PDB file of C-alpha atoms in Angstrom:
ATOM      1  CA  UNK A 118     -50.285 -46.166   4.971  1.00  0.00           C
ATOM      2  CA  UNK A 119     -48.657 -49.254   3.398  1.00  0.00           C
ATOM      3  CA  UNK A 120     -50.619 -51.586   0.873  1.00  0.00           C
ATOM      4  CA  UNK A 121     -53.248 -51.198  -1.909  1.00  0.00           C
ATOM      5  CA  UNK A 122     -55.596 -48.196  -1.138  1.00  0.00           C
ATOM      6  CA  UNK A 123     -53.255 -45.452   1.090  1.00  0.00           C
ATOM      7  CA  UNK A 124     -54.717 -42.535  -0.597  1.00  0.00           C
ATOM      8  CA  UNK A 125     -58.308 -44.157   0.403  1.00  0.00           C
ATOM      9  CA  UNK A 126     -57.317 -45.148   3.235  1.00  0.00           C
ATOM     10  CA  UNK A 127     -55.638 -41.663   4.291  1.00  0.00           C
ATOM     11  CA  UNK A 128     -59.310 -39.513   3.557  1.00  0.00           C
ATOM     12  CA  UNK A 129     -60.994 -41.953   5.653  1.00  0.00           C
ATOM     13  CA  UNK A 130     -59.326 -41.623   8.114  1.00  0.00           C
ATOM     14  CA  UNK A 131     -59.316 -37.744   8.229  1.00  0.00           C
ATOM     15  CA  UNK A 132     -55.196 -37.244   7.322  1.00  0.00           C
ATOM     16  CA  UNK A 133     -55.020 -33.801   7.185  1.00  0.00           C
ATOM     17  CA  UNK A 134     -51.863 -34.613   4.593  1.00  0.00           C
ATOM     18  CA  UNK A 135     -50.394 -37.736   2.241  1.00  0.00           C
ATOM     19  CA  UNK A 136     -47.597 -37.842  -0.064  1.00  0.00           C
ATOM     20  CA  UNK A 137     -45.168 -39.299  -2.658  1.00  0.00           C
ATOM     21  CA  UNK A 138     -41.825 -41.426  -1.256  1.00  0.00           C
ATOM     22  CA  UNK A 139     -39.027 -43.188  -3.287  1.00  0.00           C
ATOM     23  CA  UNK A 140     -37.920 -46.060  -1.668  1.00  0.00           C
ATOM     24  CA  UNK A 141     -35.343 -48.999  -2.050  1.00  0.00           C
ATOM     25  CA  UNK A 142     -37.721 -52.328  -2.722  1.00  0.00           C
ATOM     26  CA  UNK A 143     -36.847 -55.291  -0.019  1.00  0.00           C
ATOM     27  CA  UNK A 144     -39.059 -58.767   0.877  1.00  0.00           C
ATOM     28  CA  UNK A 145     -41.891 -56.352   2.545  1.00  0.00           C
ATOM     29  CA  UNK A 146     -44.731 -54.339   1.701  1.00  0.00           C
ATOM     30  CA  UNK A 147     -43.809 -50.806   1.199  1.00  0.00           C
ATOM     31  CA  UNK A 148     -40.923 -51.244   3.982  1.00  0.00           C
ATOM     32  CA  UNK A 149     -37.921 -50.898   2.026  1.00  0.00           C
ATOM     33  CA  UNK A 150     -35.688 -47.279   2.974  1.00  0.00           C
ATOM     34  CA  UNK A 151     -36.577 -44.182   2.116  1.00  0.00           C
ATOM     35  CA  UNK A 152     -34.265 -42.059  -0.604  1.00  0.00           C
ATOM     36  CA  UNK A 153     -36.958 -38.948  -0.954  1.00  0.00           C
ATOM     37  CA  UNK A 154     -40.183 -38.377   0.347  1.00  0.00           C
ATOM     38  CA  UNK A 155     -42.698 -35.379   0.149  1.00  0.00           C
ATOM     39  CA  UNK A 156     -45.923 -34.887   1.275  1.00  0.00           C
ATOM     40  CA  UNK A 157     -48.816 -32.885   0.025  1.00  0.00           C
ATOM     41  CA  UNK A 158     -51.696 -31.456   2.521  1.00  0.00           C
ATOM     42  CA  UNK A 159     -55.503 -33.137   1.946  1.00  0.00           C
ATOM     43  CA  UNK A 160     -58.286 -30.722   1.224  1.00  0.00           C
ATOM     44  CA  UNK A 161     -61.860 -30.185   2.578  1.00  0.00           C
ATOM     45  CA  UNK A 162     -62.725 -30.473  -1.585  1.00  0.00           C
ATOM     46  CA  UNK A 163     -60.233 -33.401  -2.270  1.00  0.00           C
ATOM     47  CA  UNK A 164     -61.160 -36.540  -3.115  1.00  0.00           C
ATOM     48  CA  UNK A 165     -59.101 -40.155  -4.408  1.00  0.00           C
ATOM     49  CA  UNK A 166     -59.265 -38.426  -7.485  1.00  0.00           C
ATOM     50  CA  UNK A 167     -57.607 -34.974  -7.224  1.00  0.00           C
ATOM     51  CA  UNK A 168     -55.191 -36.634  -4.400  1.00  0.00           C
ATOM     52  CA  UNK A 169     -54.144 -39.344  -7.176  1.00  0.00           C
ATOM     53  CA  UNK A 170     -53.408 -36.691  -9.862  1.00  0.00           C
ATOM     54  CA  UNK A 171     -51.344 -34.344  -7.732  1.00  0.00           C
ATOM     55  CA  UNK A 172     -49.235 -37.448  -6.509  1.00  0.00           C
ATOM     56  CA  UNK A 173     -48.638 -39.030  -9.898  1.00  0.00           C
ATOM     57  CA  UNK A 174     -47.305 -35.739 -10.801  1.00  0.00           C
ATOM     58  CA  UNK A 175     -45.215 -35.006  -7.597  1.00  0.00           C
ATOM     59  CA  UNK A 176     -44.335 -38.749  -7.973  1.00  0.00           C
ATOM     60  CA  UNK A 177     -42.719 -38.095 -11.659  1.00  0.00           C
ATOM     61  CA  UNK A 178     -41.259 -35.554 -10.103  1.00  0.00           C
ATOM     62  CA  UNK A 179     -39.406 -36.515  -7.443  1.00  0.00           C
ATOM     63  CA  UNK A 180     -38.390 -40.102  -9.678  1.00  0.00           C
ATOM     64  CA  UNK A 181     -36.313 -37.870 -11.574  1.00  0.00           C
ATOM     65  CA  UNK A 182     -34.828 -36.099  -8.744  1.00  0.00           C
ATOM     66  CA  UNK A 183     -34.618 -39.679  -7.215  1.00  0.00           C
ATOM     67  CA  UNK A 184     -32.880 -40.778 -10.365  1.00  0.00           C
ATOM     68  CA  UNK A 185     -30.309 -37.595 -10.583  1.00  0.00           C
ATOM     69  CA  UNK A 186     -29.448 -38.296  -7.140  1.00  0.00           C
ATOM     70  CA  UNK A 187     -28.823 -41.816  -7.235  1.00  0.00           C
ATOM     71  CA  UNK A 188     -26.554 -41.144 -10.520  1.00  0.00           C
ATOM     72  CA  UNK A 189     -24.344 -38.583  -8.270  1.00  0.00           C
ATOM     73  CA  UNK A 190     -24.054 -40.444  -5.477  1.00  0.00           C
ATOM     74  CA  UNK A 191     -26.047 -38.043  -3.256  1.00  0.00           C
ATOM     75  CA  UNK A 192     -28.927 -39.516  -1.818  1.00  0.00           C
ATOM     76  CA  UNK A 193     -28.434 -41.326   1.389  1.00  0.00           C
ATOM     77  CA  UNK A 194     -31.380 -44.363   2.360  1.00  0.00           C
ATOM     78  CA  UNK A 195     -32.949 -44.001   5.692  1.00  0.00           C
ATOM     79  CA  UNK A 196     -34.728 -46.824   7.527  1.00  0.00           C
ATOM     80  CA  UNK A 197     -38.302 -46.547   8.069  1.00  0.00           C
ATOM     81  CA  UNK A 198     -39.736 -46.731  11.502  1.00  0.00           C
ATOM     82  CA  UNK A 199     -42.010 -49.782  11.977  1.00  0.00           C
ATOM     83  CA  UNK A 200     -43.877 -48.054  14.673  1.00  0.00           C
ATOM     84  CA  UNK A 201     -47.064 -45.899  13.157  1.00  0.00           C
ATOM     85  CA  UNK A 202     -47.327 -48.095   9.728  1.00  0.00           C
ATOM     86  CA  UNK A 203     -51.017 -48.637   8.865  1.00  0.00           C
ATOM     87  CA  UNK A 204     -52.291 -51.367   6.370  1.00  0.00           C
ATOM     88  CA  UNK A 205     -54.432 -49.664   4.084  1.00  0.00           C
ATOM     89  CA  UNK A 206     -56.956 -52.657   2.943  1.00  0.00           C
ATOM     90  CA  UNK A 207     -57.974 -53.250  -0.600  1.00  0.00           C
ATOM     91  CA  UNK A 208     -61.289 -51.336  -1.303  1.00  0.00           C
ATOM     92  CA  UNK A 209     -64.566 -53.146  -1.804  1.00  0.00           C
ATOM     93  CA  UNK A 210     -67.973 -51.744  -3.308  1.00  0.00           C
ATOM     94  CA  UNK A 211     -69.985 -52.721   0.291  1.00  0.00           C
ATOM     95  CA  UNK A 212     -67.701 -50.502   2.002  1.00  0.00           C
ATOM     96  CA  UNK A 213     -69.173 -47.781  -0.659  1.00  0.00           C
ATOM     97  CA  UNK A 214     -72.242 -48.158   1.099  1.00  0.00           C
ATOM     98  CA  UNK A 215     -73.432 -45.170   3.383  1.00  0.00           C
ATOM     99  CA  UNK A 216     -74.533 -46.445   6.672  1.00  0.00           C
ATOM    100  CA  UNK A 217     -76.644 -43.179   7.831  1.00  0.00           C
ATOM    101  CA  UNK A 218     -76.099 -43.649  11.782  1.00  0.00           C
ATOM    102  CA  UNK A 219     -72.236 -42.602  11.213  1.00  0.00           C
ATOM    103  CA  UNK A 220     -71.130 -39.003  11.679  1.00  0.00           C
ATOM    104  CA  UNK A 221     -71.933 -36.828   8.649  1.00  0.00           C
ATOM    105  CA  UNK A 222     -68.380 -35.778   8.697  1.00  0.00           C
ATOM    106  CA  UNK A 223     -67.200 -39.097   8.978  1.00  0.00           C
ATOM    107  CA  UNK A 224     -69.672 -39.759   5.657  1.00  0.00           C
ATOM    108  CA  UNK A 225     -68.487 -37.015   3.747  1.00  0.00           C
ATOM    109  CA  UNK A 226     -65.322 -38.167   4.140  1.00  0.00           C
ATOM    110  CA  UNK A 227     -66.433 -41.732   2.521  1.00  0.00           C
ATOM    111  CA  UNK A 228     -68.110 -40.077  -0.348  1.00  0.00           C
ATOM    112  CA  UNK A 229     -64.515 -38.190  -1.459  1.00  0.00           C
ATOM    113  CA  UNK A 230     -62.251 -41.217  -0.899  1.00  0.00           C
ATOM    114  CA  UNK A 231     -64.574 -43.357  -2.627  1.00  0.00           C
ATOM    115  CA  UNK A 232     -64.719 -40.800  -5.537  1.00  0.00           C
ATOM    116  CA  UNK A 233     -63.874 -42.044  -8.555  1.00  0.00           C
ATOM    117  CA  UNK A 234     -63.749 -45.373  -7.369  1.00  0.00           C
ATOM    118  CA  UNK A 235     -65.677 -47.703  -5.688  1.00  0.00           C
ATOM    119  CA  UNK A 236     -68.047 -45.009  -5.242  1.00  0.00           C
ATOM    120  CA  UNK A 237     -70.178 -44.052  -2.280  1.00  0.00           C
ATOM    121  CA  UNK A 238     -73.440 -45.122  -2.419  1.00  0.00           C
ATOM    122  CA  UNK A 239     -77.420 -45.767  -0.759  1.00  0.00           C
ATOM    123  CA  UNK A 240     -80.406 -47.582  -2.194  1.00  0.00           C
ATOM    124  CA  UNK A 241     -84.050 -46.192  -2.811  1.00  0.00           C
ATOM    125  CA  UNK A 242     -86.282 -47.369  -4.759  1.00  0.00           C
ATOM    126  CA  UNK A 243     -84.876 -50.567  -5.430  1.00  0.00           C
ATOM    127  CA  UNK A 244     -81.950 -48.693  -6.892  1.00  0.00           C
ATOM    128  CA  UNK A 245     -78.192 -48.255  -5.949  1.00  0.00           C
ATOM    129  CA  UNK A 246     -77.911 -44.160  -6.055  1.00  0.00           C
ATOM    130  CA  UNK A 247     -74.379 -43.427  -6.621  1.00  0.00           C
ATOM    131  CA  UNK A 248     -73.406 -40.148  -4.404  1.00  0.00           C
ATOM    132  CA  UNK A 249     -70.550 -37.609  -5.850  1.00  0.00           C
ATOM    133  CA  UNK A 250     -70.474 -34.730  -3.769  1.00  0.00           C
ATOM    134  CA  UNK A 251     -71.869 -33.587  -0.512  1.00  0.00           C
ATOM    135  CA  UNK A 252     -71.709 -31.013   2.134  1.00  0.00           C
ATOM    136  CA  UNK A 253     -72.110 -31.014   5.826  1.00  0.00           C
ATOM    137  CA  UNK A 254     -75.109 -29.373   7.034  1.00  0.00           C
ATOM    138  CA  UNK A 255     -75.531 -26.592   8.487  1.00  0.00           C
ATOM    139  CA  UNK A 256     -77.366 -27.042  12.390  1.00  0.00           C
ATOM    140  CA  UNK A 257     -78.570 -30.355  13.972  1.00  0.00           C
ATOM    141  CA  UNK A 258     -81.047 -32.736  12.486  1.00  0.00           C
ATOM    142  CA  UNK A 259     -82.887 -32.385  15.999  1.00  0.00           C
ATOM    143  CA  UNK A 260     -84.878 -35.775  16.746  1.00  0.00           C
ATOM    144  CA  UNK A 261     -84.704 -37.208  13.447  1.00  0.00           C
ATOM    145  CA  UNK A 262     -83.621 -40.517  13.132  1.00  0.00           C
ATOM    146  CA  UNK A 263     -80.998 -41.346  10.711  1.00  0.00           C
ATOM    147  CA  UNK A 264     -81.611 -41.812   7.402  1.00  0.00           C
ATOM    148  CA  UNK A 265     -84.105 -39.350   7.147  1.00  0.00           C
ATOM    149  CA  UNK A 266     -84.775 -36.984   4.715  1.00  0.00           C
ATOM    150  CA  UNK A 267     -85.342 -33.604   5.984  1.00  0.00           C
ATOM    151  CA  UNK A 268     -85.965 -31.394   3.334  1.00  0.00           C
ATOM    152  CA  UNK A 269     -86.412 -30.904  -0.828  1.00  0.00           C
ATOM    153  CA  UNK A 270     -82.559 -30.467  -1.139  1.00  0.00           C
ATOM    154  CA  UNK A 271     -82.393 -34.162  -0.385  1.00  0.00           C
ATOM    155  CA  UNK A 272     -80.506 -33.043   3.417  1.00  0.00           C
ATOM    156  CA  UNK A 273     -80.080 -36.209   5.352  1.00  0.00           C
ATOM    157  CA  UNK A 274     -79.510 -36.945   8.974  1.00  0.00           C
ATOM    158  CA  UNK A 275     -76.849 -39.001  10.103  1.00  0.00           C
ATOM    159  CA  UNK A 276     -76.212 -40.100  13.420  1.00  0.00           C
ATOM    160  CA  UNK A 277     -74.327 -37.252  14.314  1.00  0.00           C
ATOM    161  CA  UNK A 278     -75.448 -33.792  12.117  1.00  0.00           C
ATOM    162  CA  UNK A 279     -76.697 -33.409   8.353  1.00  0.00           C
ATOM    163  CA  UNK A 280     -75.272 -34.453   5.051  1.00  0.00           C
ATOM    164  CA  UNK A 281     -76.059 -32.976   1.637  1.00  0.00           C
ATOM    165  CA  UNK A 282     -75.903 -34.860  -1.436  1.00  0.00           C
ATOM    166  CA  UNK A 283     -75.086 -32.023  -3.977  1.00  0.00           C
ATOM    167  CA  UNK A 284     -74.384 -34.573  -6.921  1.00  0.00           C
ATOM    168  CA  UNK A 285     -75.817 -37.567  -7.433  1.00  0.00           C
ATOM    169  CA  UNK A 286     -76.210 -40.332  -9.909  1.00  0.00           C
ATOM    170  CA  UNK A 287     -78.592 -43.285 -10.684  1.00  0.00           C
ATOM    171  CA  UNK A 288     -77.799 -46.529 -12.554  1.00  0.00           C
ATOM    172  CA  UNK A 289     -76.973 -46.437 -16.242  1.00  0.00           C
ATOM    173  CA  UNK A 290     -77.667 -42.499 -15.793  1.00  0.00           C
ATOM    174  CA  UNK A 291     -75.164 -38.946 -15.885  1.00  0.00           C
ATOM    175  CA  UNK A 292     -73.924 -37.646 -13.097  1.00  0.00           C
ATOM    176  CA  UNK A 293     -76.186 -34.673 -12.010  1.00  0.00           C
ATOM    177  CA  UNK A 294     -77.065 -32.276  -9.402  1.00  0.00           C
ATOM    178  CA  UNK A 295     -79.178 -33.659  -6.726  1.00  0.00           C
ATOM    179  CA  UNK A 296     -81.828 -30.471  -7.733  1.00  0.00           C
ATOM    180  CA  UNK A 297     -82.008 -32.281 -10.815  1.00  0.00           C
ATOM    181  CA  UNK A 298     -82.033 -36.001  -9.944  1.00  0.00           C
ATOM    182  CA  UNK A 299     -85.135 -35.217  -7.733  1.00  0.00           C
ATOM    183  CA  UNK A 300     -86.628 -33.393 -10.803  1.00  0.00           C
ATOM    184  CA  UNK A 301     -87.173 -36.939 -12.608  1.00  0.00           C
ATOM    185  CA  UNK A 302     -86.530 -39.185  -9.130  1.00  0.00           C
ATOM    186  CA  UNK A 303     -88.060 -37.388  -6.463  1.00  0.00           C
ATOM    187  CA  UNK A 304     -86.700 -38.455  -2.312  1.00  0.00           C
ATOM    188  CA  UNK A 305     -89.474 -36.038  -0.343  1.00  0.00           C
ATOM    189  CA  UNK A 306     -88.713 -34.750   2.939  1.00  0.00           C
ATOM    190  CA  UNK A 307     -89.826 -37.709   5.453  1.00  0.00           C
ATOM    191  CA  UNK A 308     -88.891 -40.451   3.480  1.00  0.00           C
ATOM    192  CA  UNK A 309     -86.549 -42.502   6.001  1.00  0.00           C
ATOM    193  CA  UNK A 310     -83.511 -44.270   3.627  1.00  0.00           C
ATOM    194  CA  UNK A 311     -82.919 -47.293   4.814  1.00  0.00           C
ATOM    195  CA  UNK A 312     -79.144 -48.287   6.716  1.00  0.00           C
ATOM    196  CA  UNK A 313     -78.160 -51.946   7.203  1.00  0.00           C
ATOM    197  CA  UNK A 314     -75.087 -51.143   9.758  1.00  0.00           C
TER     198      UNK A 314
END
């Protein structure tokens, strides 16, 4: 992943790892040789948040070794391959927006690379409900369209299985369990959330 959101990009897309490389700077973006590289696997749990802290520290890391190794003469830069590079696209808030006919893995997936930042996200109520954590269902959401809500746990079905929203917040609120948010907001079971895509 080359360009301004690889670590975004990389969750998205269901990498099963990412990483940290030192390279030599040239004309292009994120072409220039390699010196060090190391990669770190992607959790079920991780999100653009956790993935960011671990690199920045690996990063610092390997700078110094980068550094050392520069200073003794002993690193040696290797080309990159051209084949397999992947723009990864500057994020937008729209693309925050859960579209409830996708795959719920494919949505869960949204909701932790969009975590901190722009933040996944569905309207009800006239209101933009900012979504922090979820699970994947457990069993089909049988002939439910998408977008419905099928029970008090605010369970969802998606075009392929059922996301959770565990954590959940409103507009100018705190971030709070969804068992809470429905305590003040309630989303009952049969409401049908709408999905522009």
């Amino acid at each position: 992943w080359r360009g301004a959101a690889p670590i975004q990009r990389a969750i998205l897309s269901g990498d099963r790892e990412t990483g940290v490389t030192i390279m030599q700077m040239d004309e292009g973006l994120d072409t220039g040789p390699i010196l060090l590289a190391e990669p770190t696997p992607i959790g079920p749990e991780d999100t653009a948040e956790t993935i960011h802290d671990r690199l920045a520290t690996l990063g610092a890391v390997l700078l110094v070794r980068a550094l050392a190794g520069l200073e003794r003469g002993a690193l040696n830069a290797t080309p990159q391959p051209q084949d397999g590079a992947t723009y990864a696209s500057r994020l937008t808030r729209e693309e925050g927006r859960l579209v409830w006919g996708r795959a719920a893995d494919a949505l869960a997936r949204q909701v932790r690379a969009f975590t901190p930042w722009p933040g996944a996200w569905f309207e009800h109520g006239g209101e933009h409900l900012k979504v922090l954590r979820v699970e994947i269902g457990a069993g089909p959401a049988g002939s439910a369209a998408p977008g419905t809500v099928l029970d008090d746990a605010l369970s969802i079905a998606c075009g392929e299985g059922v996301l959770r929203i565990l954590e959940a917040q409103r507009p100018g609120r705190a971030a709070m369990a969804t068992t809470a948010m429905l305590r003040g907001h309630p989303i009952p079971a049969g409401t049908v959330l709408s999905s522009t895509r």
